[in-house]
Amino acid sequence: MTDSIDLKGLMSIANDSMIDEDTEFIPLLSTQDEDHMNAEKVPDELSILPLRNTVLFPGVVIPITVGRDKSIKLVKDAYKGDKIIGVVSQKRDSIEDPKIEDLNRVGTVAQIIKMLRLPDGNTTVILQGKKRFEIKEVKQTEPYLKASISAFSESRPSKEDNEFQALVSSLKDLALQIVKLSPNIPSEAGFALKNIESPSFLINFISSNMNATVEEKQKMLEVVELKDRATLVLTNLTKELQMLELKNQIQSKVKVDLDKQQRDYFLHQQMKTIQEELGENSYTQDVLEMKEKAKGKKWSKEIGELVAKQIGKLERMNPNAAEYSIQTNYLEVLLDLPWSENSKDNFDLKHAEKVLNKDHFGIEKVKERILEHLAVLKLKGNMKSPILCLYGPPGVGKTSLGKSIAESLGRKYIRMSLGGLKDEAEIRGHRKTYIGAMPGRILQNIKKAGTSNPVFILDEIDKVGNDYHGDPSSALLEVLDPEQNFAFYDNYLEVDYDLSNVMFIATANSLSSIQPALRDRMEIIEINGYTIEEKIEIASRHLMPKQLEEQGMKKEKIALDKKMMEYIIENYTRESGVRGLEKVIAKVVRNAAKSIAMEQKYNAKVEEKDLIKILGPAHAKDRYQGNDVAGVVTGLAWTSVGGDILFIETSITRGNGKLTLTGNLGEVMKESAIIALEYLKSHSAIIGLKADVFDKWNVHIHVPEGATPKDGPSAGITMLTAIASAFTQRKVRPHLAMTGEITLRGRVLAVGGIKEKILAAKRAGIKEIILSVDNRKDIEDIKKGYIKELKFHYVEKMIDVVKIALLKEKVEYPLEVNIKEEVKK
């Protein structure tokens, strides 16, 4: 029951914001008063006062603090009149201005006994409930609710009903016990209870003051049979008494001298006592839950026996022992892993092709290889097939391809970044005896996915490191070997886990840093950079719509046509992929968004001048620089962000045949320069010189951009041509670039990265390219439309390179002393 106060305490609750159901007024109602009240007729129409968090019962007197404007107006009007109003509780107390549908249908006719005006502007009224009524129809809503009502009939048992008399007696006894046990209820409440003669008023009085929710009290108000209402109140009182007794019992058991150190102990003791009263404790409950969970798992007989054994071991442990939490965590991992729970595969290859084409433009050979892979899986019915490794420069869509494969198959998608991973335990886990031990990230991610056959992306596999903690790439050998991963051993799990149904896809930017044994277990699928034409399509189909959505822009608010896309690609990006392009497009869209938000004028159709204003001046790009200087030849290079052109500059000075190399060159590139010079010394006749001329001149080879490291054999024929041009002072064929490795025997060998190099040459304005005859197949793989303006020369021997590259025409300003004349002297 809640606390009660007398009229003297009324002012103490006057400052409450609205209604306080914990401040009830103790009334005493005689039998004659009750008979007189029951004889009163219920009006046909009443003003309705909504109550937030209490219910008024017939005969009970309560103080109400009225704060809402409508309610104050209603109370004032009623107080001036017959002082009779209808009181109805709200269904939800959060509603500030309730409509008729927000109120309960059954309420109580109330008489305003007293109205008090408080200094803060609120009004407190003392109400006495009369009779119950039911709302029929709303008559007005302003300035306050008024409705037509009807009397709510009540059925009372006869005085000879012994069962009802016993109910009433039990109610009074229980109420008196609660008053006695509760330290918050004053003893005057017991005196009031003893002096109540009327059974119906006793039930109403207890209902009004008991510790129950508004919904429960409203339910009591709406019960027609008095006997049924008495039974309902008795049930609630019994619960309240039991809670009080239990609370007192707990407090008596754990009564100790409390200080700062004992506070936590006290709380735990209370919890323990509650659990003992319920007949169970949390440890028992945990074990029961584990057993129940184990019943629904699909696993092999061996795993089932292991789990049952480990649960039995947990039951025998002391919950306070340190090993208890270790054992609990181990069992939770065993139970959470999806041992044989596989998602259903959708091997509709037409659907897969549609998804891949929708998400990725271009890279046709890569998508075709993925479809072949899925077709094999469909026919075989198992995952024992090569692990795919998508290899290519950043931003070409390697990771997103894995996501598209997962979507097409209907499998869960997991991405695990291996960049910077150095600890072997990240793959294999820690032994469970260590503090903070956990499974490896492979099993953690599978547990999170909830299925044993997700698409698992091992991102940046080329960036796995190693240190004294072990070599994670060696741990991956077992994971990525279809002949071994059906029994993957995790140190924490200490039992084999089947990874053979997982579809592993690795991504890498470089193959050189991947351990050879690991590379051997994967099938490499190379994803080359995109051409300008492909980038334009990708930007129009994917990047622009994505950025419009992310920046909250509509399509009609900004437009970038294909011409402007091409301008952005050529002047503001330098990459194989499209990640940098997306950032530039995002900047253009954000600029338009800012203009709209600040109500500034802007050009919805972006033009070149707008791009210069938004992005700044166009970046300087490498262009062909002419052939007016002897010894300068354009070469083609591959970088991590795509193809590029470079210039090999050669100059000669009188000396003793010394070779100098500058430009931050690697060992392989230096060796190419030495081979080129030695070849020309031994075959000087091909450039019309005597062999001893090389001993009288020093050669200096420089590759600009000295801050950038450069290495590789592909600049061999470029260096050969540059040295030959410097010694002969013959011009190099205009708009020509070349790439190829050389040997001392005079052969030109094939090199890699041809597509990227060709695209870089086209961007730079090159029209003719010299390649090894073995690179012809790489050119045939490129779409004809992308290279229709280029002319290719395929060579086998280094002599052919010099014949094609050097013109008969000499430079306008030759060396101060003609080399041939010097030789004759």
mmCIF file of N, CA and C in Angstrom, residues 40-147:
data_model
loop_
_atom_site.group_PDB
_atom_site.id
_atom_site.type_symbol
_atom_site.label_atom_id
_atom_site.label_comp_id
_atom_site.label_asym_id
_atom_site.label_seq_id
_atom_site.Cartn_x
_atom_site.Cartn_y
_atom_site.Cartn_z
ATOM 1 N N GLU A 40 -27.888 8.669 -4.870
ATOM 2 C CA GLU A 40 -27.783 9.823 -5.767
ATOM 3 C C GLU A 40 -27.843 9.372 -7.223
ATOM 4 N N LYS A 41 -28.462 10.223 -8.026
ATOM 5 C CA LYS A 41 -28.621 9.911 -9.446
ATOM 6 C C LYS A 41 -27.399 10.418 -10.222
ATOM 7 N N VAL A 42 -26.950 9.598 -11.159
ATOM 8 C CA VAL A 42 -25.820 10.001 -12.005
ATOM 9 C C VAL A 42 -26.308 10.966 -13.084
ATOM 10 N N PRO A 43 -25.686 12.135 -13.247
ATOM 11 C CA PRO A 43 -26.125 13.092 -14.269
ATOM 12 C C PRO A 43 -26.016 12.483 -15.668
ATOM 13 N N ASP A 44 -26.790 13.053 -16.600
ATOM 14 C CA ASP A 44 -26.733 12.576 -17.984
ATOM 15 C C ASP A 44 -25.494 13.091 -18.703
ATOM 16 N N GLU A 45 -24.937 14.191 -18.213
ATOM 17 C CA GLU A 45 -23.810 14.814 -18.902
ATOM 18 C C GLU A 45 -22.840 15.374 -17.864
ATOM 19 N N LEU A 46 -21.535 15.187 -18.115
ATOM 20 C CA LEU A 46 -20.534 15.651 -17.152
ATOM 21 C C LEU A 46 -19.310 16.208 -17.886
ATOM 22 N N SER A 47 -18.663 17.186 -17.202
ATOM 23 C CA SER A 47 -17.349 17.633 -17.669
ATOM 24 C C SER A 47 -16.324 16.583 -17.228
ATOM 25 N N ILE A 48 -15.395 16.242 -18.142
ATOM 26 C CA ILE A 48 -14.452 15.141 -17.894
ATOM 27 C C ILE A 48 -13.076 15.701 -17.560
ATOM 28 N N LEU A 49 -12.551 15.330 -16.361
ATOM 29 C CA LEU A 49 -11.218 15.722 -15.924
ATOM 30 C C LEU A 49 -10.277 14.517 -16.094
ATOM 31 N N PRO A 50 -9.302 14.587 -17.017
ATOM 32 C CA PRO A 50 -8.365 13.445 -17.187
ATOM 33 C C PRO A 50 -7.339 13.432 -16.063
ATOM 34 N N LEU A 51 -7.044 12.241 -15.539
ATOM 35 C CA LEU A 51 -6.003 12.060 -14.529
ATOM 36 C C LEU A 51 -4.837 11.300 -15.147
ATOM 37 N N ARG A 52 -3.623 11.778 -14.836
ATOM 38 C CA ARG A 52 -2.444 11.176 -15.461
ATOM 39 C C ARG A 52 -2.075 9.819 -14.858
ATOM 40 N N ASN A 53 -1.921 9.749 -13.535
ATOM 41 C CA ASN A 53 -1.299 8.552 -12.965
ATOM 42 C C ASN A 53 -2.004 8.051 -11.705
ATOM 43 N N THR A 54 -3.310 8.178 -11.675
ATOM 44 C CA THR A 54 -4.060 7.613 -10.553
ATOM 45 C C THR A 54 -5.479 7.308 -11.004
ATOM 46 N N VAL A 55 -6.179 6.563 -10.179
ATOM 47 C CA VAL A 55 -7.572 6.197 -10.434
ATOM 48 C C VAL A 55 -8.376 6.541 -9.186
ATOM 49 N N LEU A 56 -9.484 7.238 -9.375
ATOM 50 C CA LEU A 56 -10.353 7.606 -8.260
ATOM 51 C C LEU A 56 -11.437 6.543 -8.097
ATOM 52 N N PHE A 57 -11.610 6.063 -6.837
ATOM 53 C CA PHE A 57 -12.627 5.065 -6.532
ATOM 54 C C PHE A 57 -13.770 5.717 -5.755
ATOM 55 N N PRO A 58 -14.994 5.170 -5.858
ATOM 56 C CA PRO A 58 -16.140 5.710 -5.125
ATOM 57 C C PRO A 58 -15.881 5.750 -3.613
ATOM 58 N N GLY A 59 -16.224 6.885 -2.995
ATOM 59 C CA GLY A 59 -16.087 7.043 -1.556
ATOM 60 C C GLY A 59 -14.733 7.546 -1.125
ATOM 61 N N VAL A 60 -13.702 7.383 -1.944
ATOM 62 C CA VAL A 60 -12.340 7.758 -1.562
ATOM 63 C C VAL A 60 -12.122 9.249 -1.822
ATOM 64 N N VAL A 61 -11.392 9.892 -0.904
ATOM 65 C CA VAL A 61 -11.071 11.308 -1.050
ATOM 66 C C VAL A 61 -9.576 11.434 -1.346
ATOM 67 N N ILE A 62 -9.253 12.151 -2.412
ATOM 68 C CA ILE A 62 -7.834 12.338 -2.758
ATOM 69 C C ILE A 62 -7.596 13.792 -3.169
ATOM 70 N N PRO A 63 -6.399 14.330 -2.904
ATOM 71 C CA PRO A 63 -6.041 15.662 -3.400
ATOM 72 C C PRO A 63 -5.409 15.540 -4.799
ATOM 73 N N ILE A 64 -5.760 16.431 -5.702
ATOM 74 C CA ILE A 64 -5.241 16.439 -7.064
ATOM 75 C C ILE A 64 -4.664 17.823 -7.352
ATOM 76 N N THR A 65 -3.415 17.874 -7.821
ATOM 77 C CA THR A 65 -2.826 19.145 -8.249
ATOM 78 C C THR A 65 -3.060 19.305 -9.737
ATOM 79 N N VAL A 66 -3.786 20.343 -10.114
ATOM 80 C CA VAL A 66 -4.183 20.561 -11.514
ATOM 81 C C VAL A 66 -3.252 21.616 -12.114
ATOM 82 N N GLY A 67 -2.610 21.240 -13.263
ATOM 83 C CA GLY A 67 -1.674 22.163 -13.887
ATOM 84 C C GLY A 67 -2.008 22.509 -15.310
ATOM 85 N N ARG A 68 -2.766 21.675 -16.006
ATOM 86 C CA ARG A 68 -3.094 21.943 -17.403
ATOM 87 C C ARG A 68 -4.177 23.017 -17.498
ATOM 88 N N ASP A 69 -4.069 23.868 -18.504
ATOM 89 C CA ASP A 69 -4.994 25.000 -18.651
ATOM 90 C C ASP A 69 -6.442 24.533 -18.727
ATOM 91 N N LYS A 70 -6.697 23.495 -19.524
ATOM 92 C CA LYS A 70 -8.066 22.995 -19.688
ATOM 93 C C LYS A 70 -8.614 22.491 -18.354
ATOM 94 N N SER A 71 -7.749 21.768 -17.622
ATOM 95 C CA SER A 71 -8.190 21.201 -16.342
ATOM 96 C C SER A 71 -8.483 22.295 -15.326
ATOM 97 N N ILE A 72 -7.648 23.350 -15.304
ATOM 98 C CA ILE A 72 -7.885 24.470 -14.373
ATOM 99 C C ILE A 72 -9.208 25.148 -14.694
ATOM 100 N N LYS A 73 -9.460 25.361 -15.981
ATOM 101 C CA LYS A 73 -10.711 25.984 -16.417
ATOM 102 C C LYS A 73 -11.907 25.137 -15.985
ATOM 103 N N LEU A 74 -11.810 23.808 -16.179
ATOM 104 C CA LEU A 74 -12.907 22.889 -15.818
ATOM 105 C C LEU A 74 -13.183 22.945 -14.313
ATOM 106 N N VAL A 75 -12.110 22.866 -13.515
ATOM 107 C CA VAL A 75 -12.278 22.852 -12.053
ATOM 108 C C VAL A 75 -12.904 24.152 -11.558
ATOM 109 N N LYS A 76 -12.468 25.282 -12.106
ATOM 110 C CA LYS A 76 -13.010 26.570 -11.683
ATOM 111 C C LYS A 76 -14.488 26.680 -12.016
ATOM 112 N N ASP A 77 -14.859 26.260 -13.244
ATOM 113 C CA ASP A 77 -16.275 26.330 -13.640
ATOM 114 C C ASP A 77 -17.132 25.433 -12.771
ATOM 115 N N ALA A 78 -16.611 24.208 -12.499
ATOM 116 C CA ALA A 78 -17.384 23.259 -11.686
ATOM 117 C C ALA A 78 -17.517 23.749 -10.248
ATOM 118 N N TYR A 79 -16.461 24.369 -9.723
ATOM 119 C CA TYR A 79 -16.490 24.835 -8.335
ATOM 120 C C TYR A 79 -17.505 25.959 -8.144
ATOM 121 N N LYS A 80 -17.683 26.741 -9.221
ATOM 122 C CA LYS A 80 -18.689 27.797 -9.144
ATOM 123 C C LYS A 80 -20.097 27.221 -9.236
ATOM 124 N N GLY A 81 -20.247 26.037 -9.849
ATOM 125 C CA GLY A 81 -21.554 25.428 -10.051
ATOM 126 C C GLY A 81 -21.877 24.387 -9.002
ATOM 127 N N ASP A 82 -22.248 23.181 -9.487
ATOM 128 C CA ASP A 82 -22.680 22.125 -8.559
ATOM 129 C C ASP A 82 -21.525 21.296 -8.013
ATOM 130 N N LYS A 83 -20.303 21.626 -8.452
ATOM 131 C CA LYS A 83 -19.088 20.978 -7.972
ATOM 132 C C LYS A 83 -19.014 19.489 -8.324
ATOM 133 N N ILE A 84 -19.772 19.059 -9.306
ATOM 134 C CA ILE A 84 -19.766 17.660 -9.730
ATOM 135 C C ILE A 84 -19.054 17.556 -11.087
ATOM 136 N N ILE A 85 -18.068 16.671 -11.170
ATOM 137 C CA ILE A 85 -17.332 16.441 -12.426
ATOM 138 C C ILE A 85 -17.138 14.943 -12.617
ATOM 139 N N GLY A 86 -16.694 14.564 -13.818
ATOM 140 C CA GLY A 86 -16.335 13.170 -14.099
ATOM 141 C C GLY A 86 -14.821 13.029 -14.142
ATOM 142 N N VAL A 87 -14.289 12.061 -13.443
ATOM 143 C CA VAL A 87 -12.833 11.847 -13.396
ATOM 144 C C VAL A 87 -12.519 10.522 -14.083
ATOM 145 N N VAL A 88 -11.639 10.597 -15.080
ATOM 146 C CA VAL A 88 -11.265 9.407 -15.861
ATOM 147 C C VAL A 88 -9.740 9.375 -15.998
ATOM 148 N N SER A 89 -9.127 8.210 -15.822
ATOM 149 C CA SER A 89 -7.661 8.093 -15.955
ATOM 150 C C SER A 89 -7.262 7.951 -17.422
ATOM 151 N N GLN A 90 -6.067 8.494 -17.745
ATOM 152 C CA GLN A 90 -5.532 8.382 -19.096
ATOM 153 C C GLN A 90 -4.927 7.001 -19.323
ATOM 154 N N LYS A 91 -4.969 6.552 -20.586
ATOM 155 C CA LYS A 91 -4.317 5.285 -20.926
ATOM 156 C C LYS A 91 -2.806 5.404 -20.885
ATOM 157 N N ARG A 92 -2.307 6.597 -21.313
ATOM 158 C CA ARG A 92 -0.868 6.854 -21.264
ATOM 159 C C ARG A 92 -0.636 8.209 -20.626
ATOM 160 N N ASP A 93 0.184 8.237 -19.590
ATOM 161 C CA ASP A 93 0.355 9.502 -18.874
ATOM 162 C C ASP A 93 1.262 10.486 -19.596
ATOM 163 N N SER A 94 1.895 10.053 -20.722
ATOM 164 C CA SER A 94 2.794 10.955 -21.449
ATOM 165 C C SER A 94 2.031 11.939 -22.338
ATOM 166 N N ILE A 95 0.748 11.692 -22.566
ATOM 167 C CA ILE A 95 -0.028 12.561 -23.462
ATOM 168 C C ILE A 95 -0.413 13.831 -22.713
ATOM 169 N N GLU A 96 -0.034 14.977 -23.256
ATOM 170 C CA GLU A 96 -0.259 16.264 -22.594
ATOM 171 C C GLU A 96 -1.682 16.751 -22.798
ATOM 172 N N ASP A 97 -2.204 16.576 -24.011
ATOM 173 C CA ASP A 97 -3.565 17.047 -24.311
ATOM 174 C C ASP A 97 -4.395 15.865 -24.802
ATOM 175 N N PRO A 98 -4.945 15.067 -23.890
ATOM 176 C CA PRO A 98 -5.616 13.827 -24.304
ATOM 177 C C PRO A 98 -6.950 14.076 -24.997
ATOM 178 N N LYS A 99 -7.210 13.271 -26.008
ATOM 179 C CA LYS A 99 -8.510 13.227 -26.667
ATOM 180 C C LYS A 99 -9.334 12.131 -26.001
ATOM 181 N N ILE A 100 -10.568 11.990 -26.442
ATOM 182 C CA ILE A 100 -11.460 11.011 -25.798
ATOM 183 C C ILE A 100 -10.948 9.585 -25.986
ATOM 184 N N GLU A 101 -10.280 9.331 -27.159
ATOM 185 C CA GLU A 101 -9.764 7.987 -27.392
ATOM 186 C C GLU A 101 -8.541 7.667 -26.525
ATOM 187 N N ASP A 102 -7.930 8.701 -25.910
ATOM 188 C CA ASP A 102 -6.785 8.496 -25.030
ATOM 189 C C ASP A 102 -7.200 8.193 -23.592
ATOM 190 N N LEU A 103 -8.530 8.236 -23.318
ATOM 191 C CA LEU A 103 -9.025 8.014 -21.960
ATOM 192 C C LEU A 103 -9.676 6.650 -21.854
ATOM 193 N N ASN A 104 -9.705 6.096 -20.630
ATOM 194 C CA ASN A 104 -10.472 4.881 -20.375
ATOM 195 C C ASN A 104 -11.963 5.202 -20.421
ATOM 196 N N ARG A 105 -12.814 4.218 -20.692
ATOM 197 C CA ARG A 105 -14.253 4.460 -20.857
ATOM 198 C C ARG A 105 -14.981 4.538 -19.524
ATOM 199 N N VAL A 106 -14.403 3.902 -18.496
ATOM 200 C CA VAL A 106 -15.066 3.878 -17.180
ATOM 201 C C VAL A 106 -14.340 4.832 -16.243
ATOM 202 N N GLY A 107 -15.091 5.698 -15.579
ATOM 203 C CA GLY A 107 -14.522 6.639 -14.621
ATOM 204 C C GLY A 107 -15.406 6.757 -13.393
ATOM 205 N N THR A 108 -15.170 7.828 -12.602
ATOM 206 C CA THR A 108 -15.897 8.010 -11.344
ATOM 207 C C THR A 108 -16.447 9.434 -11.268
ATOM 208 N N VAL A 109 -17.720 9.516 -10.901
ATOM 209 C CA VAL A 109 -18.310 10.844 -10.625
ATOM 210 C C VAL A 109 -17.659 11.364 -9.351
ATOM 211 N N ALA A 110 -17.196 12.618 -9.385
ATOM 212 C CA ALA A 110 -16.481 13.166 -8.224
ATOM 213 C C ALA A 110 -17.083 14.504 -7.819
ATOM 214 N N GLN A 111 -17.025 14.753 -6.520
ATOM 215 C CA GLN A 111 -17.465 16.046 -5.984
ATOM 216 C C GLN A 111 -16.239 16.799 -5.477
ATOM 217 N N ILE A 112 -16.169 18.090 -5.865
ATOM 218 C CA ILE A 112 -15.060 18.922 -5.407
ATOM 219 C C ILE A 112 -15.377 19.396 -3.984
ATOM 220 N N ILE A 113 -14.588 18.884 -3.019
ATOM 221 C CA ILE A 113 -14.816 19.270 -1.619
ATOM 222 C C ILE A 113 -14.159 20.603 -1.317
ATOM 223 N N LYS A 114 -12.962 20.791 -1.853
ATOM 224 C CA LYS A 114 -12.209 22.000 -1.536
ATOM 225 C C LYS A 114 -11.306 22.340 -2.709
ATOM 226 N N MET A 115 -11.121 23.619 -2.965
ATOM 227 C CA MET A 115 -10.201 24.061 -4.004
ATOM 228 C C MET A 115 -9.234 25.061 -3.388
ATOM 229 N N LEU A 116 -7.929 24.835 -3.599
ATOM 230 C CA LEU A 116 -6.887 25.694 -3.045
ATOM 231 C C LEU A 116 -6.059 26.286 -4.164
ATOM 232 N N ARG A 117 -5.820 27.594 -4.122
ATOM 233 C CA ARG A 117 -4.978 28.283 -5.097
ATOM 234 C C ARG A 117 -3.572 28.395 -4.518
ATOM 235 N N LEU A 118 -2.568 27.861 -5.217
ATOM 236 C CA LEU A 118 -1.199 27.857 -4.716
ATOM 237 C C LEU A 118 -0.424 29.048 -5.277
ATOM 238 N N PRO A 119 0.649 29.486 -4.591
ATOM 239 C CA PRO A 119 1.421 30.662 -5.051
ATOM 240 C C PRO A 119 2.066 30.471 -6.420
ATOM 241 N N ASP A 120 2.391 29.224 -6.807
ATOM 242 C CA ASP A 120 3.063 29.006 -8.100
ATOM 243 C C ASP A 120 2.101 28.993 -9.278
ATOM 244 N N GLY A 121 0.831 29.244 -9.032
ATOM 245 C CA GLY A 121 -0.147 29.292 -10.120
ATOM 246 C C GLY A 121 -0.938 28.013 -10.293
ATOM 247 N N ASN A 122 -0.475 26.910 -9.696
ATOM 248 C CA ASN A 122 -1.223 25.653 -9.787
ATOM 249 C C ASN A 122 -2.421 25.679 -8.840
ATOM 250 N N THR A 123 -3.325 24.767 -9.105
ATOM 251 C CA THR A 123 -4.541 24.659 -8.282
ATOM 252 C C THR A 123 -4.649 23.250 -7.741
ATOM 253 N N THR A 124 -4.884 23.130 -6.436
ATOM 254 C CA THR A 124 -5.087 21.810 -5.832
ATOM 255 C C THR A 124 -6.546 21.674 -5.422
ATOM 256 N N VAL A 125 -7.154 20.559 -5.817
ATOM 257 C CA VAL A 125 -8.551 20.299 -5.442
ATOM 258 C C VAL A 125 -8.621 19.001 -4.675
ATOM 259 N N ILE A 126 -9.519 18.941 -3.710
ATOM 260 C CA ILE A 126 -9.764 17.705 -2.971
ATOM 261 C C ILE A 126 -11.056 17.116 -3.521
ATOM 262 N N LEU A 127 -10.954 15.893 -4.058
ATOM 263 C CA LEU A 127 -12.093 15.239 -4.698
ATOM 264 C C LEU A 127 -12.543 14.041 -3.884
ATOM 265 N N GLN A 128 -13.861 13.817 -3.894
ATOM 266 C CA GLN A 128 -14.396 12.585 -3.303
ATOM 267 C C GLN A 128 -15.169 11.838 -4.386
ATOM 268 N N GLY A 129 -14.812 10.565 -4.563
ATOM 269 C CA GLY A 129 -15.504 9.750 -5.541
ATOM 270 C C GLY A 129 -16.922 9.442 -5.103
ATOM 271 N N LYS A 130 -17.844 9.399 -6.069
ATOM 272 C CA LYS A 130 -19.253 9.107 -5.774
ATOM 273 C C LYS A 130 -19.670 7.766 -6.361
ATOM 274 N N LYS A 131 -19.916 7.781 -7.635
ATOM 275 C CA LYS A 131 -20.383 6.558 -8.296
ATOM 276 C C LYS A 131 -19.623 6.382 -9.614
ATOM 277 N N ARG A 132 -19.569 5.155 -10.053
ATOM 278 C CA ARG A 132 -18.895 4.888 -11.330
ATOM 279 C C ARG A 132 -19.830 5.208 -12.508
ATOM 280 N N PHE A 133 -19.203 5.554 -13.648
ATOM 281 C CA PHE A 133 -19.993 5.823 -14.851
ATOM 282 C C PHE A 133 -19.209 5.348 -16.081
ATOM 283 N N GLU A 134 -19.903 5.329 -17.200
ATOM 284 C CA GLU A 134 -19.285 4.943 -18.466
ATOM 285 C C GLU A 134 -19.558 6.026 -19.499
ATOM 286 N N ILE A 135 -18.528 6.447 -20.219
ATOM 287 C CA ILE A 135 -18.662 7.489 -21.251
ATOM 288 C C ILE A 135 -19.396 6.917 -22.459
ATOM 289 N N LYS A 136 -20.430 7.682 -22.888
ATOM 290 C CA LYS A 136 -21.200 7.251 -24.063
ATOM 291 C C LYS A 136 -20.800 8.031 -25.305
ATOM 292 N N GLU A 137 -20.810 9.355 -25.221
ATOM 293 C CA GLU A 137 -20.580 10.167 -26.413
ATOM 294 C C GLU A 137 -19.994 11.518 -26.008
ATOM 295 N N VAL A 138 -19.067 12.015 -26.820
ATOM 296 C CA VAL A 138 -18.447 13.324 -26.560
ATOM 297 C C VAL A 138 -19.397 14.431 -27.016
ATOM 298 N N LYS A 139 -19.598 15.422 -26.129
ATOM 299 C CA LYS A 139 -20.485 16.543 -26.456
ATOM 300 C C LYS A 139 -19.685 17.798 -26.818
ATOM 301 N N GLN A 140 -18.544 17.985 -26.200
ATOM 302 C CA GLN A 140 -17.701 19.140 -26.544
ATOM 303 C C GLN A 140 -16.249 18.809 -26.212
ATOM 304 N N THR A 141 -15.363 19.483 -26.909
ATOM 305 C CA THR A 141 -13.927 19.290 -26.669
ATOM 306 C C THR A 141 -13.245 20.561 -26.175
ATOM 307 N N GLU A 142 -13.865 21.714 -26.393
ATOM 308 C CA GLU A 142 -13.307 22.990 -25.951
ATOM 309 C C GLU A 142 -14.329 23.741 -25.108
ATOM 310 N N PRO A 143 -13.947 24.452 -24.066
ATOM 311 C CA PRO A 143 -12.562 24.615 -23.594
ATOM 312 C C PRO A 143 -12.053 23.388 -22.846
ATOM 313 N N TYR A 144 -12.947 22.417 -22.590
ATOM 314 C CA TYR A 144 -12.539 21.163 -21.981
ATOM 315 C C TYR A 144 -13.530 20.106 -22.414
ATOM 316 N N LEU A 145 -13.202 18.849 -22.135
ATOM 317 C CA LEU A 145 -14.053 17.741 -22.570
ATOM 318 C C LEU A 145 -15.354 17.697 -21.780
ATOM 319 N N LYS A 146 -16.437 17.410 -22.495
ATOM 320 C CA LYS A 146 -17.735 17.174 -21.858
ATOM 321 C C LYS A 146 -18.369 16.020 -22.605
ATOM 322 N N ALA A 147 -18.965 15.076 -21.874
ATOM 323 C CA ALA A 147 -19.502 13.875 -22.516
ATOM 324 C C ALA A 147 -20.795 13.452 -21.848
#
